[in-house]
Structures are given as C-alpha cells and as structure tokens.
Coordinates of C-alpha atoms and ligand atoms in Angstrom, one line a residue:
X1 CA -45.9 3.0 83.7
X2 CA -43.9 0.0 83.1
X3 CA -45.7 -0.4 79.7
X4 CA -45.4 3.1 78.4
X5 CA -41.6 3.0 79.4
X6 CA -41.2 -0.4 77.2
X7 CA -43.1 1.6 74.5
X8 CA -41.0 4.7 74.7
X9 CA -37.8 2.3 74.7
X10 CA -39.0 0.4 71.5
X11 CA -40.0 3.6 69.7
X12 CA -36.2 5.1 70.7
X13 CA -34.9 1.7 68.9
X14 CA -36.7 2.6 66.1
X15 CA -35.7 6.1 65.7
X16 CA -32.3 4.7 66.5
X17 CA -32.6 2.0 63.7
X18 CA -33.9 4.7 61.3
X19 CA -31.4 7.3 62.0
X20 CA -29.4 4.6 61.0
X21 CA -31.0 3.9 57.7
X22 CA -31.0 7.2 56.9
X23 CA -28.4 9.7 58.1
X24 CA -25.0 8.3 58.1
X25 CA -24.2 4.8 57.4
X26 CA -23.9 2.6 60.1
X27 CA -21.9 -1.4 60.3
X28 CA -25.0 -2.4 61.6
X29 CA -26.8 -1.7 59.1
X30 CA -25.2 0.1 55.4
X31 CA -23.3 -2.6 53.7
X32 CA -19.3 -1.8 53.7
X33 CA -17.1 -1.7 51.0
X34 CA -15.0 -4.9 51.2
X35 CA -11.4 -3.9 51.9
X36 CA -10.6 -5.4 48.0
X37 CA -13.4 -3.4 45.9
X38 CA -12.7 0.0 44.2
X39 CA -13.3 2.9 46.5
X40 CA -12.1 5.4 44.0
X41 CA -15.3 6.2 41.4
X42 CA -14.6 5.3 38.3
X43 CA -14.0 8.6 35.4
X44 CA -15.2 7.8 31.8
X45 CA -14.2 10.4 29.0
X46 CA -16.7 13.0 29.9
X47 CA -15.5 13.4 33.4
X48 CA -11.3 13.6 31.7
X49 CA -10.0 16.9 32.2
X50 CA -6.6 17.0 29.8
X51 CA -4.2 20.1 29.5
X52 CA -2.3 19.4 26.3
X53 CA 0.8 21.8 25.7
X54 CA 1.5 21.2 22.1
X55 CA 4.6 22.3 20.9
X56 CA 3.6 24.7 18.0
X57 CA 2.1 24.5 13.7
X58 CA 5.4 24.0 12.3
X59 CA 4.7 21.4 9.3
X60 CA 2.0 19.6 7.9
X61 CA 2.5 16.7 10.4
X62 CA 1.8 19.2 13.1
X63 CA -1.1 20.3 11.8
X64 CA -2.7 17.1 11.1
X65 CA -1.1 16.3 14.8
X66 CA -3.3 18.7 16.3
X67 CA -6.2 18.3 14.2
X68 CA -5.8 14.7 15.4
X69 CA -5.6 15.7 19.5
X70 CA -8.5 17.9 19.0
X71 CA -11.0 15.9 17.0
X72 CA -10.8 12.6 19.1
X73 CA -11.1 15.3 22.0
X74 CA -14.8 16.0 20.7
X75 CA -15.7 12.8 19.5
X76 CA -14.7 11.3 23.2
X77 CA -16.4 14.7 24.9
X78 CA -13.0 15.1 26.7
X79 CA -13.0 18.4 28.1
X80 CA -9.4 19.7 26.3
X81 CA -7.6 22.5 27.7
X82 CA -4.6 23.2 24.6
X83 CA -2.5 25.6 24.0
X84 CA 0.1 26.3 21.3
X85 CA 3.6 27.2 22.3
X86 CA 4.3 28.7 18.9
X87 CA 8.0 26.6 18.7
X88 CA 9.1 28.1 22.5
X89 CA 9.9 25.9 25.3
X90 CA 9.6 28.8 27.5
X91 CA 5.3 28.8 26.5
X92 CA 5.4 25.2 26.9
X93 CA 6.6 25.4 29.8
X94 CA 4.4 27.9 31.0
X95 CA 1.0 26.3 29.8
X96 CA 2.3 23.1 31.7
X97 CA 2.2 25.6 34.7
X98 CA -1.2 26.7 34.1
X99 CA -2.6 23.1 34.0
X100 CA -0.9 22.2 37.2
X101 CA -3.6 25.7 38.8
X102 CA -6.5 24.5 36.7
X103 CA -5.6 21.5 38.5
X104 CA -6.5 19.3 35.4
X105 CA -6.7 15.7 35.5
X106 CA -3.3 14.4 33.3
X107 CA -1.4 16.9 31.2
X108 CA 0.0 15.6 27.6
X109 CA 2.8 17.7 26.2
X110 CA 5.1 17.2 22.8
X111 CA 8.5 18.7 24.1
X112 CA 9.7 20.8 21.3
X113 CA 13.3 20.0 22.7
X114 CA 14.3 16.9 25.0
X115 CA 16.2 19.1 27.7
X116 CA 14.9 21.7 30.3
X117 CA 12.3 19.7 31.2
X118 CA 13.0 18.1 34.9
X119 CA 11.7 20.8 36.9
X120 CA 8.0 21.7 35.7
X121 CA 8.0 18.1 35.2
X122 CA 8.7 18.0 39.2
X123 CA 5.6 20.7 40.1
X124 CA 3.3 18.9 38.0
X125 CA 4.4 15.3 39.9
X126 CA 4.3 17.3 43.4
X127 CA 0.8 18.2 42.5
X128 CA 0.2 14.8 41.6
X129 CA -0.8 15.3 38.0
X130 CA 0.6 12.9 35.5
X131 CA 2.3 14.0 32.6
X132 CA 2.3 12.0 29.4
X133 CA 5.0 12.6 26.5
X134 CA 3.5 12.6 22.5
X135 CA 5.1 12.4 19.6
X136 CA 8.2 13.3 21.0
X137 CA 10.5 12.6 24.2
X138 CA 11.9 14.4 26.8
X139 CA 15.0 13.8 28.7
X140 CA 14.2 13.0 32.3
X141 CA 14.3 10.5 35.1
X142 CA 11.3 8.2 33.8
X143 CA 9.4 8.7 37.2
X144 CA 8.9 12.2 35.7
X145 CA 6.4 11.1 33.2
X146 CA 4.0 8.2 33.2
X147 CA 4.1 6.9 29.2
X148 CA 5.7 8.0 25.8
X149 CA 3.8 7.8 22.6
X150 CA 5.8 8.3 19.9
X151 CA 7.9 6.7 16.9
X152 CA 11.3 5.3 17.0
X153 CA 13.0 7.9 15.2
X154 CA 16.2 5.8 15.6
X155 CA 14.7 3.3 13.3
X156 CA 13.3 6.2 11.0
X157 CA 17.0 7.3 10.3
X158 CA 18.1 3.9 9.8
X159 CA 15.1 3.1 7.2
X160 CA 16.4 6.3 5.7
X161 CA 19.9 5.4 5.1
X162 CA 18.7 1.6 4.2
X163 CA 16.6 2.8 1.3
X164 CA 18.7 6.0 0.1
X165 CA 21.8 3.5 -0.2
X166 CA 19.6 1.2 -2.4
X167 CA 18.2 4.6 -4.2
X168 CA 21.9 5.4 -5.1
X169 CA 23.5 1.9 -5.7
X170 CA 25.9 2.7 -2.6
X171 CA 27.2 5.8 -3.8
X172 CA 26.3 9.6 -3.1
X173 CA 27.4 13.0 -1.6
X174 CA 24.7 13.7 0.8
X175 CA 23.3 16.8 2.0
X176 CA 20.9 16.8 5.1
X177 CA 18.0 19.3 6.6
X178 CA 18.0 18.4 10.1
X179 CA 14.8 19.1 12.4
X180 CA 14.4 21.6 15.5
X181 CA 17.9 21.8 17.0
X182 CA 17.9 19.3 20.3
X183 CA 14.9 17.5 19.5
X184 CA 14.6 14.2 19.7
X185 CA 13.4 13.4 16.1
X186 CA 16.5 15.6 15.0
X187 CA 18.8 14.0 17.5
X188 CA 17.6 10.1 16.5
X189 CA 17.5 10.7 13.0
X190 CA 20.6 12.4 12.3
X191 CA 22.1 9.3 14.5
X192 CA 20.1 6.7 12.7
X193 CA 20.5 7.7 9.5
X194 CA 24.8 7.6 10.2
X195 CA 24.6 4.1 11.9
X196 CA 23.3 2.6 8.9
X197 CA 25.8 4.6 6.8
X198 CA 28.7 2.9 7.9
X199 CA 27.8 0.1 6.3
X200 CA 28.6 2.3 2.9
X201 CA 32.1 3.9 2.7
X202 CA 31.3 5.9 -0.7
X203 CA 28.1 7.2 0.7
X204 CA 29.2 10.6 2.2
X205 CA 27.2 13.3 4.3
X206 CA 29.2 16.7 2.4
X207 CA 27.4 19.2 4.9
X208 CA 24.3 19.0 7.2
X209 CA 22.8 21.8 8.3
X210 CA 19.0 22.8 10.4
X211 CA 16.2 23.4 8.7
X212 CA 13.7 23.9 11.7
X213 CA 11.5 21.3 10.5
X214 CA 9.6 23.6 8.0
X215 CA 9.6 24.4 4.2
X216 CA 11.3 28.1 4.1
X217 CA 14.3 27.1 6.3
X218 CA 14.5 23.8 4.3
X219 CA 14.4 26.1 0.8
X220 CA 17.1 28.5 2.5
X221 CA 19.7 26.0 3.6
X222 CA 19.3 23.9 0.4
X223 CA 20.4 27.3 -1.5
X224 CA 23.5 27.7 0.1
X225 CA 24.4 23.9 0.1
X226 CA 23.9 24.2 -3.8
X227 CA 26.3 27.2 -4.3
X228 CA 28.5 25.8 -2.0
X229 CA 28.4 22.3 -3.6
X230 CA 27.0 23.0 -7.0
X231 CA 26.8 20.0 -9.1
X232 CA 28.7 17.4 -6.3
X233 CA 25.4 17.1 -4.7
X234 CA 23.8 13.8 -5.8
X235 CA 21.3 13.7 -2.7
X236 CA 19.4 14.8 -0.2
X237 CA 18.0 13.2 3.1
X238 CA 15.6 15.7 4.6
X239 CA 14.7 15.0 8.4
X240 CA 10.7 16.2 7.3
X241 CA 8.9 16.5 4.0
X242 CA 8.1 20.4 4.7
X243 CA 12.0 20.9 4.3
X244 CA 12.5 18.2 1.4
X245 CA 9.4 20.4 -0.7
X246 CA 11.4 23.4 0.4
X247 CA 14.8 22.0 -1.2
X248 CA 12.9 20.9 -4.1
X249 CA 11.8 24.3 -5.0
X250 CA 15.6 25.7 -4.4
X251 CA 16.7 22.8 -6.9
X252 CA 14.4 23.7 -9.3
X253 CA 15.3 27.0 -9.2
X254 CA 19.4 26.1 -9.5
X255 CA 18.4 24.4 -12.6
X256 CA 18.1 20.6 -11.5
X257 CA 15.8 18.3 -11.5
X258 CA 14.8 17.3 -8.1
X259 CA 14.1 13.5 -7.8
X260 CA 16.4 13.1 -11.0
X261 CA 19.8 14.8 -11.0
X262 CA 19.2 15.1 -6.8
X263 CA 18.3 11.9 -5.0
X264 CA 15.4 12.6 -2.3
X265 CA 14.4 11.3 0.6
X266 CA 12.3 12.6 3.5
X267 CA 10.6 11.5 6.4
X268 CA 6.6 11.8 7.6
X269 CA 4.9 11.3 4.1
X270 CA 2.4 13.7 4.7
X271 CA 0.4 14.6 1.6
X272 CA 3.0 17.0 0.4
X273 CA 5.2 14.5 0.0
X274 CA 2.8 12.0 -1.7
X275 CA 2.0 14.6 -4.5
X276 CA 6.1 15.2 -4.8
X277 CA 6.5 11.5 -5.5
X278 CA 3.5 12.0 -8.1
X279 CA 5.2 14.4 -9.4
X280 CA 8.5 12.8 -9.8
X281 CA 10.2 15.0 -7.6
X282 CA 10.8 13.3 -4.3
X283 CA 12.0 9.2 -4.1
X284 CA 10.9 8.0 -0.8
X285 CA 8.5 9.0 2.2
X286 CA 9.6 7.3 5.6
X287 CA 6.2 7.7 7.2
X288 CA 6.0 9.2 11.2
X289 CA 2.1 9.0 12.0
X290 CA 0.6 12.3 13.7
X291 CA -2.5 10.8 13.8
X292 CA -1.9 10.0 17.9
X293 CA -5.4 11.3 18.9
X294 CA -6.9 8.4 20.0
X295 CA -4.1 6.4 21.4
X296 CA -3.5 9.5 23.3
X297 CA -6.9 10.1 25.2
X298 CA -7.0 5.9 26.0
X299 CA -3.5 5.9 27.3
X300 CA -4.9 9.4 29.3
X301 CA -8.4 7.7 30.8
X302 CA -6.6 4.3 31.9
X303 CA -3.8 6.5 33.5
X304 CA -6.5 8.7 35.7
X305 CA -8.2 5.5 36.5
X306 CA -5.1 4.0 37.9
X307 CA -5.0 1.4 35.5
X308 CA -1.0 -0.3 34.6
X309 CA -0.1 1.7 31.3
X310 CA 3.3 0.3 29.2
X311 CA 6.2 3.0 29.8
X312 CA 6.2 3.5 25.6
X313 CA 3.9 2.9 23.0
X314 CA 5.5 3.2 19.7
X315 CA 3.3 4.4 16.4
X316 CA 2.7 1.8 13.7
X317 CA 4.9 3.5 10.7
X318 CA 5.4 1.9 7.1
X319 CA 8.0 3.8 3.7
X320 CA 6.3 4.9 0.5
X321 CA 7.6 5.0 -2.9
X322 CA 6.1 6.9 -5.8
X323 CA 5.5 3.7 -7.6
X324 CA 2.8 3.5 -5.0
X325 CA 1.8 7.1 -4.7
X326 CA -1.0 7.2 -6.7
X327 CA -3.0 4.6 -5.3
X328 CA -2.3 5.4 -1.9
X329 CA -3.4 8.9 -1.7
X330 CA -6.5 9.3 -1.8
X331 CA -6.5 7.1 1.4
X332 CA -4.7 9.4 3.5
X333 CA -5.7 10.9 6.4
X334 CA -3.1 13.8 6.6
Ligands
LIG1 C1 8.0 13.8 14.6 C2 7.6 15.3 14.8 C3 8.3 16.1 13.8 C4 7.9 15.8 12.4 C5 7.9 17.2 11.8 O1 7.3 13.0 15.5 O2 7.9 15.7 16.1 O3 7.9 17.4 14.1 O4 8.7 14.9 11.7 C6 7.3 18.0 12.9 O5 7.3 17.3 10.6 O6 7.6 19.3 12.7

C-alpha cells in the first residue's frame, strides 16, 4: 500500500508539474517578464491601421500631397483608411468620427481651417486614438494632438517678401491671392510676407483679396484687381502657384505681360510653376513640399509603438528662380 500510495503521489507531481508546463504559466516554472521588458507586442507597418481625413484636391500640391500619403501607404503595406473632405470642415470632421468607430490605430488629418477643431479632437483622445496634424495646423491645446508635420509658413511669407523686394529694387504696388480663408498657410503667409515688408516703406500691398488656394478663384480676383487698379499694379504675391497661373492668364488677357510688366511671385513650386518660370511668366517659386508620405507613416508607427516623437517636424523647403528652371525640372517629383 505504502508503495502504490508513494507512486500515485509522484505521478500526481507529475501531472501537477505538466499541467504546469502546459496549461497556464506558472512562477515555478514559465519564465516571467521582468518588470523592465516590453509587455506591449511590438506593431510593424503591416499591423498600422491609419485613418487619414485629408482636407480635399484643391491644387496641384494637394494632389501630389495625396498621391504622396497614399503611395508610401502601399509601399509600407499600411492598411489606409482616407477620405476626402472635398474643402468642408464639417466632412473632415465627420471622417475623423468614423475613425474613432473603426477604432483605427492613429488618425492623420490636414485641417482645412485652424479653428473648430477642440472637440472631435477631444472624442478621438477620449478613445485614446492619437491624432497627428499634416501639412497644416490646427488651433488647439497641444495635448490635443501628438506631432505637426508641416512647413513654417511664417518663414514662407517672409522668404516671399525678401526676394519680391529684391525682384522690384524696393519698390512696388502689390496685389495678393490669399489661400483658404482661416488656414493656417493663409494666416502665416499673409503675416510673414508683411513682417518682412516693413523693412520697405515704398513696397505697398494696394488690395489683397482670397483666392481659395486654386487657379479659377486666383484668375477671378486678379480680374477685378486689374480693372480696379489697371496699370498701378507692378506685382503680385500669390499665397499658391494654382492662383499665380490663374492671375497670369487674367494678365494676359488685360494685355500685360505677366512676369514682365507684373512682378510674380508664388509659393509651392509645383510643376505649374516651374514651366511658368520657363516660360517667362512667373519670377520666383517659394517651395512648400507635399511630398509628406513617408515622414508621415514613420512619425505614425513610432507613435503606436509608444516611442518619444518631437512635438513638430518641419518640411525641408528651398526658392526657385527661372534661371534654374530648366535644369531642375525634370527632377521633380510633383
Ligand atoms: C500648404 C498647403 C496649401 C498649399 C496649397 O502646406 O496646405 O494648400 O500651399 C494647398 O497649394 O491648396
């Protein structure tokens, strides 16, 4: 009996010990995670999940914007959820909304305007989905989003005004096409450009005036400012080069030369503006890169892996002349 019981006891001890193998992990015997090693698995770009409310296809930097989002999307085998708000806040808003169900793992959004922003901003944080800004910023408490990638459009306004003054010796009556009414590129560069412009008494701003950011508004407004200003207009600082192309062609058609009699300047230099400056017709491209694809998707997987990310990382921009134009072309990417 006594020997059978011992038996029975040790085969107990080894179901025991191989229950504890096998079904749930034991201290005994399944190594634990040290309190300092990373409990949270690790996501690469194939497990990424990324909402991306983009604001709309205004202009040719939006396009090549999106292409840009989309493309590094594939190449990474990020699954990208994107919608188009067609220029309304209200459908940005709304696709932001419709990430935060989906449950998606970070949402990356290009506010069309900076205001109206705090409380979808406040669901998607309360469902603890970060939210980073592209291209352009919004105006909220900064715990609201996690990173903005995007240009200093302060310092494109100011580059602006720095090479137009050269352009015209110190001396011009200036019209400008301003972008999308309360957005930030709009707000910054309008305010850039002026800071710079105190520096030069005899270079006036005669009437300023939205163009939306695209090449019919920009062709519209520049027709009234020439029959309201006629021949005093000596230049024209155009917040995007689908507006500048659009005053070029209301120019021509007033009987000027663009380029010439008009003073040009506009910022993205997209291709449209490199073939203006071919052409003769356009003096300057202040470049804003759209091309924010991959930066975007790296800042995105560090973010969902709970890695430190800087609060702004500003795009690498240079200015164009036509003198260059040529040359420089063909190695464009938008
Ligand atoms: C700037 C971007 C602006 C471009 C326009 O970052 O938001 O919007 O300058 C575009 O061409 O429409």
């Amino acid at each position: 009996m006594k020997v059978a019981h011992i038996f029975v006891s040790f085969l107990a001890f080894v179901v025991i010990l191989g229950s504890g193998c096998s079904r749930q992990p034991s201290s005994l015997f399944t190594p634990q995670p040290d309190s300092n090693s990373d409990i949270t698995p690790k996501k690469n770009y194939e497990d990424l999940i990324v909402g991306y409310a983009q604001l709309g296809a205004e202009s040719e930097w939006r396009a090549a914007n999106t292409i840009s989002i989309k493309e590094t999307a594939e190449n990474l085998g990020v699954e990208l959820r994107f919608l188009d708000a067609q220029q309304k806040q209200d459908n940005q808003i709304v696709a932001i909304r419709k990430f935060i169900v989906q449950k998606v793992d970070i949402i990356g959004v290009s506010p069309i305007v900076e205001t109206g922003w705090e409380e979808v901003f406040q669901e998607a944080k309360g469902a603890g989905i970060p939210i980073i800004l592209v291209d352009r910023r919004a105006a909220v408490p900064e715990d609201l989003y996690v990173s903005y990638l995007g240009s200093d459009f302060l310092e494109e306004g100011r580059k602006s005004a720095r090479i137009m003054a050269d352009l015209v010796n110190g001396k011009a009556n200036i019209v400008e096409l301003v972008g999308t009414v309360g957005s930030a590129p709009a707000n910054d560069r309008y305010t850039g450009f002026r800071e710079i412009l105190q520096e030069y008494p005899e270079m006036k701003i005669i009437d300023s005036e939205s163009g939306d950011f695209t090449r019919a508004r920009g062709r519209e407004v520049m027709r009234r400012f020439l029959q309201k200003h006629g021949d005093e207009i000596t230049a024209v600082y155009a917040h995007n080069d689908d507006m500048a192309l659009g005053a070029i062609e209301a120019i021509e058609e007033y009987g000027l030369k663009p380029g010439v009699d008009i003073k040009i300047i506009s910022v993205d230099a997209a291709r449209g503006a490199f073939e203006a400056m071919i052409a003769g017709k356009l003096n300057a491209a202040v470049e804003c890169n759209p091309l924010l694809g991959p930066q975007f998707f790296e800042l995105a997987l560090k973010v969902v892996n709970g890695q430190p990310v800087p609060k702004w990382v500003p795009s690498i921009e240079g200015v164009f002349f036509p003198e260059d134009a040529s040359e420089i072309l063909p190695t464009r990417k938008y």
